[in-house]
XYZ file of C-alpha atoms in Angstrom:
481
model
C -163.811 113.949 -126.313
C -162.152 117.201 -125.258
C -163.733 118.805 -122.191
C -164.179 122.548 -122.583
C -164.608 125.543 -120.349
C -167.743 127.681 -120.566
C -166.822 131.376 -120.602
C -168.775 134.399 -121.783
C -171.729 132.334 -122.948
C -169.848 129.729 -125.029
C -167.890 126.492 -124.684
C -164.235 127.310 -125.340
C -160.892 125.529 -125.182
C -158.580 126.258 -122.277
C -155.592 128.453 -122.994
C -153.226 126.308 -120.916
C -152.501 123.535 -123.430
C -152.297 121.041 -120.547
C -154.740 118.161 -120.116
C -155.196 114.854 -118.296
C -157.413 111.846 -119.074
C -160.829 111.252 -117.523
C -161.011 107.559 -116.627
C -163.975 105.299 -115.882
C -163.027 103.802 -112.490
C -164.834 100.525 -113.204
C -163.440 99.769 -116.661
C -160.355 102.029 -116.896
C -161.658 103.256 -120.256
C -160.543 106.791 -121.095
C -163.735 108.820 -121.441
C -162.316 112.231 -122.319
C -159.464 114.673 -121.869
C -159.899 117.500 -119.362
C -157.841 120.695 -119.465
C -155.803 121.931 -116.527
C -156.843 125.523 -116.947
C -154.416 128.318 -116.192
C -154.701 131.489 -114.195
C -155.372 133.255 -117.490
C -158.538 131.171 -117.980
C -159.687 132.114 -114.481
C -158.872 135.780 -115.108
C -160.962 135.769 -118.274
C -163.938 134.181 -116.506
C -163.699 136.633 -113.596
C -163.559 139.624 -115.942
C -166.561 138.438 -117.922
C -168.467 137.867 -114.687
C -167.571 141.319 -113.409
C -168.822 142.875 -116.650
C -172.107 140.962 -116.487
C -172.756 141.684 -112.823
C -174.256 145.216 -112.891
C -177.133 144.318 -115.219
C -177.736 140.948 -113.526
C -177.904 142.390 -110.004
C -180.315 145.091 -111.167
C -182.661 142.596 -112.806
C -185.776 142.132 -110.621
C -185.542 138.946 -108.598
C -188.781 137.655 -110.114
C -187.044 137.820 -113.510
C -183.722 136.394 -112.265
C -185.406 133.153 -111.225
C -187.037 132.546 -114.608
C -183.927 130.848 -116.096
C -183.869 128.623 -112.997
C -187.410 127.472 -113.753
C -186.228 126.598 -117.266
C -183.125 124.897 -115.841
C -185.354 122.679 -113.689
C -187.272 121.580 -116.793
C -184.066 120.940 -118.774
C -182.551 118.871 -115.955
C -185.713 116.765 -115.845
C -185.645 116.282 -119.611
C -181.984 115.221 -119.508
C -182.266 113.320 -116.226
C -181.248 109.873 -117.470
C -178.415 111.143 -119.656
C -176.874 113.166 -116.821
C -177.324 110.294 -114.352
C -175.596 107.863 -116.687
C -172.736 110.309 -117.161
C -172.234 110.497 -113.385
C -172.055 106.712 -113.165
C -169.561 106.508 -116.028
C -167.095 108.985 -114.566
C -167.378 108.472 -110.797
C -168.443 104.814 -110.608
C -171.549 104.927 -108.416
C -174.619 102.903 -109.329
C -177.213 104.349 -111.657
C -179.740 104.317 -108.810
C -177.333 106.383 -106.702
C -176.724 108.804 -109.568
C -180.444 109.310 -110.045
C -180.886 109.990 -106.346
C -178.018 112.477 -106.423
C -179.421 114.421 -109.336
C -182.863 114.491 -107.731
C -181.375 116.151 -104.640
C -179.615 118.674 -106.870
C -182.823 119.551 -108.681
C -184.504 120.109 -105.314
C -182.037 122.952 -104.685
C -183.001 124.549 -107.993
C -186.625 124.336 -106.910
C -185.925 125.968 -103.541
C -183.898 128.777 -105.142
C -186.846 129.533 -107.437
C -188.519 130.878 -104.288
C -185.897 133.624 -103.974
C -188.449 136.472 -104.158
C -189.506 135.386 -100.657
C -186.136 134.110 -99.395
C -184.258 137.354 -100.090
C -186.690 139.591 -98.217
C -185.239 141.931 -95.578
C -186.569 143.580 -92.401
C -188.418 146.823 -91.720
C -189.253 148.881 -88.668
C -191.378 151.992 -88.785
C -190.865 154.802 -86.297
C -187.698 153.605 -84.620
C -187.696 157.213 -83.490
C -190.151 159.978 -84.216
C -190.590 160.096 -87.987
C -187.635 157.763 -88.671
C -187.881 154.350 -90.351
C -185.201 151.669 -90.654
C -184.800 148.928 -93.246
C -182.399 146.042 -93.834
C -182.066 144.874 -97.431
C -179.967 142.133 -99.027
C -177.767 142.782 -102.049
C -175.510 140.398 -104.027
C -171.733 140.268 -103.598
C -170.549 140.205 -107.212
C -168.593 137.328 -108.780
C -168.504 134.150 -106.656
C -166.987 130.706 -107.244
C -167.441 127.098 -106.143
C -164.823 124.341 -106.081
C -166.572 120.966 -106.004
C -165.453 117.330 -105.450
C -165.595 114.118 -107.449
C -168.075 112.151 -105.371
C -171.245 114.131 -106.168
C -170.570 115.871 -109.490
C -174.242 116.659 -110.093
C -175.617 117.515 -106.671
C -172.886 119.566 -104.999
C -172.564 122.229 -107.731
C -176.322 122.664 -107.312
C -175.876 123.262 -103.578
C -174.367 126.605 -104.586
C -175.178 127.663 -108.154
C -178.965 128.258 -107.881
C -178.709 130.392 -104.720
C -175.766 132.428 -106.018
C -177.549 133.206 -109.279
C -180.998 133.872 -107.840
C -179.556 136.359 -105.329
C -177.981 138.303 -108.212
C -174.361 137.104 -108.264
C -172.322 135.894 -111.225
C -171.041 132.367 -110.669
C -167.918 130.387 -111.664
C -167.751 126.606 -111.162
C -164.463 124.685 -110.889
C -165.460 120.989 -110.768
C -163.149 118.126 -109.855
C -160.836 117.297 -112.732
C -161.642 113.614 -112.062
C -165.312 114.057 -113.054
C -165.735 116.975 -115.472
C -168.265 115.377 -117.823
C -171.290 115.912 -115.589
C -170.537 119.646 -115.558
C -170.429 119.629 -119.365
C -173.987 118.274 -119.341
C -175.057 120.721 -116.629
C -173.675 123.722 -118.510
C -175.315 122.600 -121.731
C -178.592 122.927 -119.826
C -177.523 126.258 -118.322
C -176.671 127.619 -121.769
C -180.144 126.706 -122.981
C -181.893 128.044 -119.857
C -181.339 131.642 -120.907
C -178.919 133.186 -118.416
C -177.284 136.360 -119.759
C -173.753 136.065 -121.124
C -171.103 135.979 -118.392
C -173.499 135.293 -115.525
C -172.589 131.606 -115.166
C -169.231 130.136 -116.213
C -167.158 126.958 -115.987
C -163.393 126.622 -115.570
C -161.938 123.103 -115.465
C -158.611 122.353 -113.878
C -156.585 121.513 -110.805
C -154.512 123.331 -108.205
C -153.482 126.202 -110.483
C -157.100 127.057 -111.253
C -158.054 126.757 -107.571
C -155.308 129.102 -106.426
C -156.162 131.584 -109.178
C -159.778 131.648 -107.979
C -158.614 132.209 -104.404
C -156.319 135.064 -105.374
C -158.369 136.940 -107.970
C -159.561 140.269 -106.512
C -162.879 140.274 -108.393
C -164.030 136.973 -106.867
C -165.813 137.843 -103.631
C -166.742 134.460 -102.178
C -165.607 130.827 -102.360
C -167.649 127.696 -101.734
C -165.721 124.441 -101.342
C -166.344 120.756 -100.635
C -163.472 118.289 -100.249
C -160.979 116.908 -97.734
C -160.211 118.742 -94.504
C -156.573 119.581 -95.366
C -157.643 121.213 -98.626
C -160.632 122.876 -96.943
C -158.247 124.498 -94.461
C -156.039 125.717 -97.310
C -158.979 127.141 -99.249
C -160.471 128.771 -96.164
C -157.168 130.309 -95.125
C -156.293 131.624 -98.585
C -159.799 132.943 -99.175
C -159.678 134.843 -95.893
C -156.197 136.152 -96.637
C -157.519 137.615 -99.895
C -160.582 139.196 -98.287
C -163.180 136.681 -99.473
C -166.090 135.017 -97.771
C -165.700 131.242 -97.584
C -167.790 128.208 -96.747
C -165.577 125.113 -96.784
C -166.965 121.635 -96.198
C -164.205 119.284 -95.074
C -163.885 115.596 -94.268
C -165.895 113.417 -91.941
C -165.767 110.461 -89.590
C -169.412 109.611 -89.032
C -170.413 107.365 -86.125
C -173.697 105.564 -85.564
C -174.746 104.373 -82.114
C -177.074 101.379 -81.863
C -178.981 100.629 -78.650
C -180.389 97.205 -77.716
C -183.973 98.404 -78.251
C -183.400 99.267 -81.930
C -185.173 97.290 -84.652
C -182.383 94.925 -85.716
C -183.379 94.249 -89.326
C -184.107 97.876 -90.203
C -180.981 99.071 -88.415
C -178.677 96.589 -90.156
C -180.093 97.492 -93.573
C -179.733 101.219 -92.923
C -176.174 100.871 -91.624
C -175.056 98.711 -94.551
C -176.421 101.242 -97.047
C -174.822 104.117 -95.154
C -171.406 102.451 -94.932
C -171.217 100.858 -98.368
C -173.465 103.024 -100.556
C -171.495 105.063 -103.097
C -168.544 102.829 -102.108
C -168.312 104.826 -98.883
C -167.310 107.912 -100.870
C -169.683 110.440 -99.384
C -169.286 112.900 -96.560
C -172.268 111.367 -94.743
C -171.102 107.759 -95.013
C -171.147 105.694 -91.827
C -167.578 104.938 -90.779
C -167.920 103.611 -87.210
C -170.784 101.607 -85.722
C -170.867 101.783 -81.914
C -172.998 99.082 -80.342
C -174.268 99.413 -76.787
C -174.733 96.349 -74.606
C -176.147 93.076 -75.844
C -176.930 94.282 -79.389
C -173.250 93.768 -80.261
C -173.458 90.121 -81.344
C -176.709 90.137 -83.345
C -175.937 93.403 -85.151
C -172.387 92.351 -85.998
C -173.679 89.119 -87.489
C -176.288 90.947 -89.576
C -173.777 93.497 -90.835
C -171.247 90.821 -91.771
C -173.892 89.106 -93.868
C -174.846 92.387 -95.542
C -171.207 93.181 -96.328
C -170.440 89.746 -97.760
C -173.505 89.643 -99.986
C -173.454 93.187 -101.389
C -173.259 93.034 -105.193
C -170.222 94.948 -106.453
C -169.507 95.845 -110.073
C -170.085 98.308 -112.874
C -172.689 100.825 -111.725
C -174.504 100.629 -115.071
C -175.456 97.030 -114.257
C -178.940 97.199 -112.657
C -178.114 94.286 -110.331
C -175.065 96.027 -108.842
C -175.359 97.656 -105.401
C -171.876 99.206 -105.131
C -169.316 100.472 -107.624
C -165.545 101.087 -107.469
C -163.598 103.772 -105.666
C -162.543 106.705 -107.794
C -158.815 106.068 -108.462
C -156.054 103.539 -107.946
C -154.471 106.023 -105.517
C -157.674 106.071 -103.454
C -157.732 102.300 -103.413
C -154.119 102.128 -102.213
C -154.803 104.605 -99.400
C -157.892 102.672 -98.248
C -156.071 99.333 -98.352
C -153.213 100.882 -96.374
C -155.550 102.023 -93.594
C -157.081 98.543 -93.364
C -153.613 96.986 -93.150
C -152.612 99.439 -90.422
C -155.691 98.503 -88.398
C -154.910 94.813 -88.865
C -151.383 95.329 -87.542
C -152.854 97.016 -84.475
C -155.923 96.065 -82.462
C -158.312 95.520 -85.372
C -159.766 92.163 -86.341
C -160.880 91.815 -89.961
C -164.385 90.354 -90.123
C -164.928 90.935 -93.850
C -161.933 91.634 -96.079
C -162.595 93.349 -99.404
C -159.020 94.197 -100.315
C -158.281 91.440 -102.810
C -161.716 90.888 -104.369
C -162.200 91.530 -108.085
C -165.088 91.796 -110.533
C -165.045 89.213 -113.323
C -164.230 90.824 -116.636
C -163.322 94.122 -114.951
C -160.226 93.061 -113.061
C -158.463 96.384 -113.664
C -161.183 98.423 -111.939
C -160.526 100.246 -108.673
C -162.206 97.620 -106.530
C -162.397 97.624 -102.762
C -165.252 95.393 -101.650
C -167.163 95.998 -98.387
C -164.825 95.563 -95.434
C -165.504 95.324 -91.698
C -162.987 95.702 -88.895
C -163.867 94.865 -85.274
C -162.030 95.903 -82.126
C -161.061 99.367 -83.319
C -159.932 101.604 -80.453
C -160.336 105.392 -80.220
C -156.641 106.026 -80.862
C -156.446 103.949 -84.037
C -156.049 105.668 -87.408
C -159.164 103.862 -88.593
C -161.100 105.574 -85.784
C -159.760 109.065 -86.455
C -158.902 109.424 -90.161
C -161.403 109.759 -92.980
C -161.269 106.570 -95.060
C -163.615 107.593 -97.880
C -164.120 103.992 -98.878
C -166.392 101.021 -98.056
C -164.833 100.258 -94.670
C -166.948 99.902 -91.525
C -165.253 99.921 -88.126
C -166.925 98.428 -85.055
C -166.609 99.776 -81.518
C -168.523 98.820 -78.410
C -169.810 100.577 -75.291
C -171.666 99.560 -72.144
C -173.840 102.669 -71.777
C -175.296 105.525 -73.799
C -173.009 107.972 -71.972
C -169.953 105.928 -72.922
C -171.117 105.763 -76.544
C -171.631 109.542 -76.696
C -168.120 110.029 -75.325
C -166.777 107.857 -78.155
C -168.792 109.870 -80.686
C -167.403 113.151 -79.381
C -163.841 111.898 -79.159
C -163.003 112.721 -82.767
C -161.972 115.820 -84.647
C -164.781 115.769 -87.199
C -168.412 116.735 -86.721
C -170.345 116.182 -89.916
C -172.915 113.558 -88.890
C -173.831 111.269 -86.002
C -176.812 108.927 -85.814
C -178.627 106.904 -83.177
C -180.857 103.852 -83.604
C -183.272 103.293 -80.740
C -186.939 103.146 -79.749
C -186.303 105.362 -76.707
C -187.343 108.988 -76.997
C -185.330 109.866 -73.894
C -182.146 108.385 -75.375
C -182.789 110.176 -78.668
C -183.250 113.508 -76.882
C -180.026 113.045 -74.909
C -178.137 112.103 -78.067
C -179.257 115.038 -80.190
C -178.558 117.437 -77.306
C -175.068 116.204 -76.353
C -173.450 115.014 -79.584
C -170.970 117.307 -81.360
C -172.137 117.072 -84.954
C -174.026 119.338 -87.324
C -176.266 116.695 -88.919
C -178.046 114.307 -86.541
C -179.991 111.198 -87.538
C -182.430 109.340 -85.309
C -183.186 105.941 -86.837
C -181.733 107.385 -90.059
C -178.517 106.035 -91.596
C -177.705 109.014 -93.820
C -178.892 112.270 -92.224
C -178.772 114.335 -95.428
C -180.706 117.603 -95.019
C -183.349 118.455 -97.574
C -182.671 121.433 -99.831
C -184.762 123.733 -97.621
C -182.459 123.078 -94.629
C -178.743 123.975 -94.406
C -176.159 121.197 -94.803
C -174.593 121.610 -91.381
C -171.125 120.553 -90.328
C -169.085 121.188 -87.196
C -165.486 121.110 -86.001
C -162.962 119.841 -88.576
C -165.798 119.074 -90.999
C -166.597 122.708 -91.757
C -164.792 126.034 -91.910
C -166.942 129.125 -92.105
C -170.162 130.452 -90.647
C -172.906 129.837 -93.209
C -173.462 126.444 -94.775
C -174.749 125.368 -98.179
C -178.429 125.243 -99.124
C -181.567 127.090 -98.080
C -181.453 130.339 -96.096
C -177.779 129.830 -95.254
C -177.065 129.975 -98.970
C -179.100 133.153 -99.327
C -177.242 134.798 -96.446
C -173.831 133.654 -97.696
C -174.356 135.077 -101.170
C -175.770 138.430 -100.032
C -174.515 141.341 -97.976
C -176.851 143.322 -95.777
C -177.398 147.045 -96.107
C -179.180 148.993 -93.363
C -181.013 152.178 -94.347
C -182.150 154.682 -91.714
C -184.356 157.393 -93.213
C -186.352 160.426 -92.242
C -188.463 162.534 -94.593
C -188.977 166.059 -93.224
């Protein structure tokens, strides 16, 4: 299969002539060939978007959301096919893929309420006979650069809001997982958006840099690692664009002695090992306080050792592979570095294999105890199924450990104490807080917050933040003699 771009209302071949294989990380089967689109492909998409923009922005908002209603129906009708495609190309379980797509569809549903979300402000008689209004208008052509780990959900963090507010939208998905976008754009083509309003450009660094540099592209949305997020944010700003750039994460969870042990252990295991740890809200460090250390460690070790790993299409499997051999090597290297330092390996998933799929990118659940704040495993994003354990004597000490890292995507607390929960949510430096929740993923009608090195920008994805990011305000002061 040859992956294609979607430009000016049709699937078309890239002009670059360059392509790389799309590989199933569990089986190593080649699924397709994806083009590494050139700057010329990006230029064509931007020009078509610019041409489509005037009519699209002038369409009444109640009419602009009608294709989104149809898109919602088409995504539901193709739900299983799209979910299976996500599992094939990124390796997660089918249950995880279904959950991902459901969260993406929720964003389409929220954006369908744009007639209310885009409303401005009005004041009558700010002075004698003078009224003042603030209205929201779209930016123009905008683009999103999305990662491999959620190929269905993350494009839908951006696309519905950009379109419903009247912008024309270009998606550049990860070249590792382009097949989900092919399915998504098949639905978009059928949903009835005007030609040029929504477009797809596949590719790598050349396509990214072309999007950042093109003068007609007014805003960039990005999700990926922190080093790349910094590059995208800096280049977008240098070229006069708005940017919202979600970076990496190092998510801690604090467990107090009064937490429910069974529920906590189950939630932590799912958070750390779900999606093979390849999500920006994955638990990376469990910090136990006081006497809960022994019982929780024992429960987590059992959960890690017994988690079923294999091909995500197998209904009995609970965790799939990591995305590439390079990712596996990096993860294994971080575990080895911890072992050479202060870390003690409690569960070692480095050499485990799946029968019949020995060539897959397997890293089984791994646990490392005795990690110290200065260790690489405590500071660097692993993006794999590796859970570090740290220990504290008090809540204050645990909060200090939580805040002693560069990232600020998520932090969670497990407790039955309302006072401890209030202190935690008030003092912790993170944008997404969970109380007795292992993955504090905001619903589509809340922004996906991130702080510090986990986010660069002012307005996050989803909900009203998305509306504000994709619109510019215009203030009108008027008097009628």
